[in-house]
Amino acid sequence: AVLTMTVVPIDHVSLPSDLTPDLLTSILTQHFGTDSFNGNVVSLNCQPLGRGVMSNVQILNVTYTSIQNENRAASESSDVQNEFRGSIPNRFLVKFQKPEIPMPDLFSVEGEFYRLVDALAEKPMSSSEDAGGIILSTLSLPFRLVDAIATGKSWLLLQYVPPDRVKTIDVTSGCPPDKFDELMTRLARLH
């Protein structure tokens, strides 16, 4: 079966305390579908990531009912698979608007970006067919975009990528010269 995921719009979340097990269960059911997510969130907690200039970035740890835990136990031997597109993850990245940064459109714009990328990735078309000025081949970027689970006016719930799966580049060195032209062209098509 093909897994079709939906980015869920939820506007009434603005703080970690606004996330409840019932709300997260609803979001995950809408995003992953009932064939993939057939349990309930029984507990959740946020812990500061300690990074994020424009937003309050937290790691959201989730515990599921026994149905999900049984599915998880079968794949627990591969944490990378579990955390990175394997089964329903038990860890997410959540970003909240910082009250001291008055940018009310920041999360709406970022949320629309994720929805657009998801919609284009799911739309069947040839690599030369145009989709509102964006060509599907544009999406084969030389870097990985995380999946957006839910978006809102002041928050984003994103796929968590373990640090050992992230390649960082020194900001003082900048973009690797052999990737610059390709990245600029592909990113420009997305804008």
PDB file of C-alpha atoms in Angstrom:
ATOM      1  CA  ALA A   1       0.000   0.000   0.000  1.00  0.00           C
ATOM      2  CA  VAL A   2       1.158   3.504  -0.796  1.00  0.00           C
ATOM      3  CA  LEU A   3       1.503   5.754   2.227  1.00  0.00           C
ATOM      4  CA  THR A   4      -0.079   9.122   1.509  1.00  0.00           C
ATOM      5  CA  MET A   5       0.626  11.659   4.211  1.00  0.00           C
ATOM      6  CA  THR A   6      -1.233  14.897   4.797  1.00  0.00           C
ATOM      7  CA  VAL A   7       0.142  18.039   6.431  1.00  0.00           C
ATOM      8  CA  VAL A   8      -2.454  18.835   9.105  1.00  0.00           C
ATOM      9  CA  PRO A   9      -3.350  22.515   9.678  1.00  0.00           C
ATOM     10  CA  ILE A  10      -3.864  23.277  13.407  1.00  0.00           C
ATOM     11  CA  ASP A  11      -3.946  26.972  14.329  1.00  0.00           C
ATOM     12  CA  HIS A  12      -4.782  26.871  18.046  1.00  0.00           C
ATOM     13  CA  VAL A  13      -1.364  25.608  19.215  1.00  0.00           C
ATOM     14  CA  SER A  14       1.197  28.187  20.309  1.00  0.00           C
ATOM     15  CA  LEU A  15       2.937  26.656  23.372  1.00  0.00           C
ATOM     16  CA  PRO A  16       4.206  23.193  24.306  1.00  0.00           C
ATOM     17  CA  SER A  17       1.445  23.014  26.933  1.00  0.00           C
ATOM     18  CA  ASP A  18      -1.176  23.282  24.133  1.00  0.00           C
ATOM     19  CA  LEU A  19      -0.174  19.829  22.872  1.00  0.00           C
ATOM     20  CA  THR A  20      -2.249  17.076  24.447  1.00  0.00           C
ATOM     21  CA  PRO A  21      -2.298  13.312  23.846  1.00  0.00           C
ATOM     22  CA  ASP A  22      -5.775  13.567  22.265  1.00  0.00           C
ATOM     23  CA  LEU A  23      -4.742  16.381  19.932  1.00  0.00           C
ATOM     24  CA  LEU A  24      -1.549  14.596  18.890  1.00  0.00           C
ATOM     25  CA  THR A  25      -3.468  11.343  18.318  1.00  0.00           C
ATOM     26  CA  SER A  26      -5.828  13.233  16.010  1.00  0.00           C
ATOM     27  CA  ILE A  27      -2.954  14.901  14.147  1.00  0.00           C
ATOM     28  CA  LEU A  28      -1.039  11.649  13.653  1.00  0.00           C
ATOM     29  CA  THR A  29      -4.167   9.805  12.515  1.00  0.00           C
ATOM     30  CA  GLN A  30      -4.876  12.524   9.931  1.00  0.00           C
ATOM     31  CA  HIS A  31      -1.265  12.685   8.782  1.00  0.00           C
ATOM     32  CA  PHE A  32      -0.369   8.991   8.564  1.00  0.00           C
ATOM     33  CA  GLY A  33      -3.857   7.544   8.005  1.00  0.00           C
ATOM     34  CA  THR A  34      -5.594   4.834   9.984  1.00  0.00           C
ATOM     35  CA  ASP A  35      -3.852   2.020   8.087  1.00  0.00           C
ATOM     36  CA  SER A  36      -0.487   3.213   9.415  1.00  0.00           C
ATOM     37  CA  PHE A  37      -1.442   4.773  12.740  1.00  0.00           C
ATOM     38  CA  ASN A  38      -3.930   2.689  14.724  1.00  0.00           C
ATOM     39  CA  GLY A  39      -3.088   3.602  18.297  1.00  0.00           C
ATOM     40  CA  ASN A  40      -3.388   6.466  20.729  1.00  0.00           C
ATOM     41  CA  VAL A  41      -0.869   8.823  22.224  1.00  0.00           C
ATOM     42  CA  VAL A  42      -0.865   8.165  25.973  1.00  0.00           C
ATOM     43  CA  SER A  43       1.825  10.640  26.969  1.00  0.00           C
ATOM     44  CA  LEU A  44       4.083  13.267  25.516  1.00  0.00           C
ATOM     45  CA  ASN A  45       6.727  15.662  26.718  1.00  0.00           C
ATOM     46  CA  CYS A  46       8.747  18.429  25.171  1.00  0.00           C
ATOM     47  CA  GLN A  47      12.378  19.075  25.915  1.00  0.00           C
ATOM     48  CA  PRO A  48      14.257  22.118  24.629  1.00  0.00           C
ATOM     49  CA  LEU A  49      16.640  21.347  21.804  1.00  0.00           C
ATOM     50  CA  GLY A  50      18.823  24.303  22.688  1.00  0.00           C
ATOM     51  CA  ARG A  51      19.000  25.556  19.109  1.00  0.00           C
ATOM     52  CA  GLY A  52      16.855  27.883  17.103  1.00  0.00           C
ATOM     53  CA  VAL A  53      17.323  31.583  16.643  1.00  0.00           C
ATOM     54  CA  MET A  54      13.931  32.434  15.166  1.00  0.00           C
ATOM     55  CA  SER A  55      11.851  29.907  17.104  1.00  0.00           C
ATOM     56  CA  ASN A  56      11.600  27.901  20.306  1.00  0.00           C
ATOM     57  CA  VAL A  57      12.701  24.452  19.079  1.00  0.00           C
ATOM     58  CA  GLN A  58      11.741  21.404  21.145  1.00  0.00           C
ATOM     59  CA  ILE A  59      12.021  17.644  20.813  1.00  0.00           C
ATOM     60  CA  LEU A  60       8.616  16.048  21.341  1.00  0.00           C
ATOM     61  CA  ASN A  61       8.823  12.551  22.848  1.00  0.00           C
ATOM     62  CA  VAL A  62       5.680  10.432  22.476  1.00  0.00           C
ATOM     63  CA  THR A  63       4.448   7.198  24.056  1.00  0.00           C
ATOM     64  CA  TYR A  64       1.712   5.197  22.302  1.00  0.00           C
ATOM     65  CA  THR A  65      -0.805   2.563  23.365  1.00  0.00           C
ATOM     66  CA  SER A  66       0.179  -1.082  23.269  1.00  0.00           C
ATOM     67  CA  ILE A  67      -0.807  -1.478  19.592  1.00  0.00           C
ATOM     68  CA  GLN A  68       1.843   1.039  18.559  1.00  0.00           C
ATOM     69  CA  ASN A  69       4.323  -0.265  21.113  1.00  0.00           C
ATOM     70  CA  GLU A  70       4.015  -3.810  19.684  1.00  0.00           C
ATOM     71  CA  ASN A  71       4.669  -2.444  16.188  1.00  0.00           C
ATOM     72  CA  ARG A  72       7.560  -0.393  17.560  1.00  0.00           C
ATOM     73  CA  ALA A  73       9.118  -3.371  19.381  1.00  0.00           C
ATOM     74  CA  ALA A  74       9.443  -5.191  16.064  1.00  0.00           C
ATOM     75  CA  SER A  75      11.430  -2.308  14.581  1.00  0.00           C
ATOM     76  CA  GLU A  76      13.215  -1.080  17.727  1.00  0.00           C
ATOM     77  CA  SER A  77      16.449  -2.736  16.657  1.00  0.00           C
ATOM     78  CA  SER A  78      16.798  -0.093  13.953  1.00  0.00           C
ATOM     79  CA  ASP A  79      16.510   3.316  15.603  1.00  0.00           C
ATOM     80  CA  VAL A  80      17.388   5.093  12.374  1.00  0.00           C
ATOM     81  CA  GLN A  81      14.597   3.321  10.495  1.00  0.00           C
ATOM     82  CA  ASN A  82      12.196   3.987  13.363  1.00  0.00           C
ATOM     83  CA  GLU A  83      13.108   7.666  13.566  1.00  0.00           C
ATOM     84  CA  PHE A  84      13.593   8.223   9.849  1.00  0.00           C
ATOM     85  CA  ARG A  85      10.529   7.071   7.870  1.00  0.00           C
ATOM     86  CA  GLY A  86      10.291   3.518   9.201  1.00  0.00           C
ATOM     87  CA  SER A  87       7.288   3.133  11.485  1.00  0.00           C
ATOM     88  CA  ILE A  88       5.366   5.887  13.249  1.00  0.00           C
ATOM     89  CA  PRO A  89       8.111   7.719  15.121  1.00  0.00           C
ATOM     90  CA  ASN A  90       8.145   8.303  18.863  1.00  0.00           C
ATOM     91  CA  ARG A  91      10.109  11.525  18.506  1.00  0.00           C
ATOM     92  CA  PHE A  92       9.297  14.698  16.569  1.00  0.00           C
ATOM     93  CA  LEU A  93      10.709  18.194  16.225  1.00  0.00           C
ATOM     94  CA  VAL A  94       8.332  20.978  17.185  1.00  0.00           C
ATOM     95  CA  LYS A  95       8.943  24.675  16.635  1.00  0.00           C
ATOM     96  CA  PHE A  96       7.021  27.419  18.418  1.00  0.00           C
ATOM     97  CA  GLN A  97       6.998  31.129  17.717  1.00  0.00           C
ATOM     98  CA  LYS A  98       9.090  33.131  20.164  1.00  0.00           C
ATOM     99  CA  PRO A  99       6.996  35.947  21.666  1.00  0.00           C
ATOM    100  CA  GLU A 100       9.993  38.297  21.567  1.00  0.00           C
ATOM    101  CA  ILE A 101      10.324  37.937  17.780  1.00  0.00           C
ATOM    102  CA  PRO A 102       7.399  39.801  16.178  1.00  0.00           C
ATOM    103  CA  MET A 103       7.162  37.883  12.903  1.00  0.00           C
ATOM    104  CA  PRO A 104       3.525  36.763  12.745  1.00  0.00           C
ATOM    105  CA  ASP A 105       3.805  35.307   9.225  1.00  0.00           C
ATOM    106  CA  LEU A 106       6.949  33.242   9.829  1.00  0.00           C
ATOM    107  CA  PHE A 107       5.238  29.918  10.547  1.00  0.00           C
ATOM    108  CA  SER A 108       2.424  30.433   8.045  1.00  0.00           C
ATOM    109  CA  VAL A 109       4.982  30.939   5.265  1.00  0.00           C
ATOM    110  CA  GLU A 110       7.121  27.991   6.371  1.00  0.00           C
ATOM    111  CA  GLY A 111       4.016  25.814   6.681  1.00  0.00           C
ATOM    112  CA  GLU A 112       2.928  26.748   3.145  1.00  0.00           C
ATOM    113  CA  PHE A 113       6.405  25.851   1.876  1.00  0.00           C
ATOM    114  CA  TYR A 114       6.093  22.332   3.338  1.00  0.00           C
ATOM    115  CA  ARG A 115       2.551  21.928   1.972  1.00  0.00           C
ATOM    116  CA  LEU A 116       3.685  23.024  -1.493  1.00  0.00           C
ATOM    117  CA  VAL A 117       6.646  20.642  -1.518  1.00  0.00           C
ATOM    118  CA  ASP A 118       4.420  17.762  -0.332  1.00  0.00           C
ATOM    119  CA  ALA A 119       1.734  18.540  -2.928  1.00  0.00           C
ATOM    120  CA  LEU A 120       4.264  18.705  -5.753  1.00  0.00           C
ATOM    121  CA  ALA A 121       5.990  15.518  -4.658  1.00  0.00           C
ATOM    122  CA  GLU A 122       2.657  13.631  -4.701  1.00  0.00           C
ATOM    123  CA  LYS A 123       1.387  15.109  -7.980  1.00  0.00           C
ATOM    124  CA  PRO A 124       2.048  12.697 -10.861  1.00  0.00           C
ATOM    125  CA  MET A 125       3.628  14.546 -13.772  1.00  0.00           C
ATOM    126  CA  SER A 126       6.531  14.220 -16.128  1.00  0.00           C
ATOM    127  CA  SER A 127       9.804  15.872 -15.188  1.00  0.00           C
ATOM    128  CA  SER A 128       9.198  18.525 -17.834  1.00  0.00           C
ATOM    129  CA  GLU A 129       5.591  19.307 -16.877  1.00  0.00           C
ATOM    130  CA  ASP A 130       5.137  22.666 -15.186  1.00  0.00           C
ATOM    131  CA  ALA A 131       3.201  22.982 -11.890  1.00  0.00           C
ATOM    132  CA  GLY A 132       2.583  26.655 -11.311  1.00  0.00           C
ATOM    133  CA  GLY A 133       6.081  27.639 -12.366  1.00  0.00           C
ATOM    134  CA  ILE A 134       7.772  24.798 -10.476  1.00  0.00           C
ATOM    135  CA  ILE A 135       9.078  21.733 -12.241  1.00  0.00           C
ATOM    136  CA  LEU A 136       8.819  18.426 -10.384  1.00  0.00           C
ATOM    137  CA  SER A 137      12.485  17.642 -11.046  1.00  0.00           C
ATOM    138  CA  THR A 138      13.202  20.667  -8.845  1.00  0.00           C
ATOM    139  CA  LEU A 139      12.236  18.515  -5.858  1.00  0.00           C
ATOM    140  CA  SER A 140      15.172  16.167  -6.277  1.00  0.00           C
ATOM    141  CA  LEU A 141      17.302  18.512  -4.218  1.00  0.00           C
ATOM    142  CA  PRO A 142      20.785  17.492  -3.118  1.00  0.00           C
ATOM    143  CA  PHE A 143      19.589  17.717   0.492  1.00  0.00           C
ATOM    144  CA  ARG A 144      16.727  16.178   2.448  1.00  0.00           C
ATOM    145  CA  LEU A 145      13.623  18.078   3.453  1.00  0.00           C
ATOM    146  CA  VAL A 146      11.941  16.729   6.566  1.00  0.00           C
ATOM    147  CA  ASP A 147       8.263  15.825   6.510  1.00  0.00           C
ATOM    148  CA  ALA A 148       5.895  18.353   8.012  1.00  0.00           C
ATOM    149  CA  ILE A 149       3.307  16.625  10.179  1.00  0.00           C
ATOM    150  CA  ALA A 150       1.241  19.676  11.204  1.00  0.00           C
ATOM    151  CA  THR A 151       1.483  23.423  10.755  1.00  0.00           C
ATOM    152  CA  GLY A 152      -0.153  26.479  12.251  1.00  0.00           C
ATOM    153  CA  LYS A 153       0.126  30.231  12.687  1.00  0.00           C
ATOM    154  CA  SER A 154       2.661  29.915  15.504  1.00  0.00           C
ATOM    155  CA  TRP A 155       4.000  26.369  15.397  1.00  0.00           C
ATOM    156  CA  LEU A 156       5.251  23.495  13.214  1.00  0.00           C
ATOM    157  CA  LEU A 157       5.404  19.771  13.964  1.00  0.00           C
ATOM    158  CA  LEU A 158       8.142  18.168  11.886  1.00  0.00           C
ATOM    159  CA  GLN A 159       9.811  14.839  11.394  1.00  0.00           C
ATOM    160  CA  TYR A 160      12.749  14.404  13.758  1.00  0.00           C
ATOM    161  CA  VAL A 161      16.063  13.517  12.157  1.00  0.00           C
ATOM    162  CA  PRO A 162      18.645  12.072  14.567  1.00  0.00           C
ATOM    163  CA  PRO A 163      21.850  14.133  14.775  1.00  0.00           C
ATOM    164  CA  ASP A 164      23.940  11.266  13.404  1.00  0.00           C
ATOM    165  CA  ARG A 165      21.873  11.468  10.182  1.00  0.00           C
ATOM    166  CA  VAL A 166      22.568  15.183   9.662  1.00  0.00           C
ATOM    167  CA  LYS A 167      25.591  16.439   7.775  1.00  0.00           C
ATOM    168  CA  THR A 168      26.463  19.957   8.839  1.00  0.00           C
ATOM    169  CA  ILE A 169      28.634  22.378   6.956  1.00  0.00           C
ATOM    170  CA  ASP A 170      30.662  25.056   8.708  1.00  0.00           C
ATOM    171  CA  VAL A 171      28.853  28.359   8.136  1.00  0.00           C
ATOM    172  CA  THR A 172      32.140  30.216   7.773  1.00  0.00           C
ATOM    173  CA  SER A 173      33.051  27.915   4.882  1.00  0.00           C
ATOM    174  CA  GLY A 174      29.670  28.337   3.235  1.00  0.00           C
ATOM    175  CA  CYS A 175      28.146  26.145   0.584  1.00  0.00           C
ATOM    176  CA  PRO A 176      30.529  23.636  -1.021  1.00  0.00           C
ATOM    177  CA  PRO A 177      31.600  25.245  -4.321  1.00  0.00           C
ATOM    178  CA  ASP A 178      30.689  22.165  -6.355  1.00  0.00           C
ATOM    179  CA  LYS A 179      27.068  22.359  -5.082  1.00  0.00           C
ATOM    180  CA  PHE A 180      26.490  26.125  -5.267  1.00  0.00           C
ATOM    181  CA  ASP A 181      25.137  26.555  -8.824  1.00  0.00           C
ATOM    182  CA  GLU A 182      22.886  23.514  -8.588  1.00  0.00           C
ATOM    183  CA  LEU A 183      21.511  24.528  -5.174  1.00  0.00           C
ATOM    184  CA  MET A 184      20.840  28.129  -6.199  1.00  0.00           C
ATOM    185  CA  THR A 185      19.023  27.066  -9.371  1.00  0.00           C
ATOM    186  CA  ARG A 186      16.843  24.502  -7.609  1.00  0.00           C
ATOM    187  CA  LEU A 187      16.076  26.742  -4.644  1.00  0.00           C
ATOM    188  CA  ALA A 188      15.206  29.638  -6.958  1.00  0.00           C
ATOM    189  CA  ARG A 189      12.634  27.435  -8.697  1.00  0.00           C
ATOM    190  CA  LEU A 190      10.987  26.763  -5.345  1.00  0.00           C
ATOM    191  CA  HIS A 191      10.554  30.478  -4.614  1.00  0.00           C
TER     192      HIS A 191
END
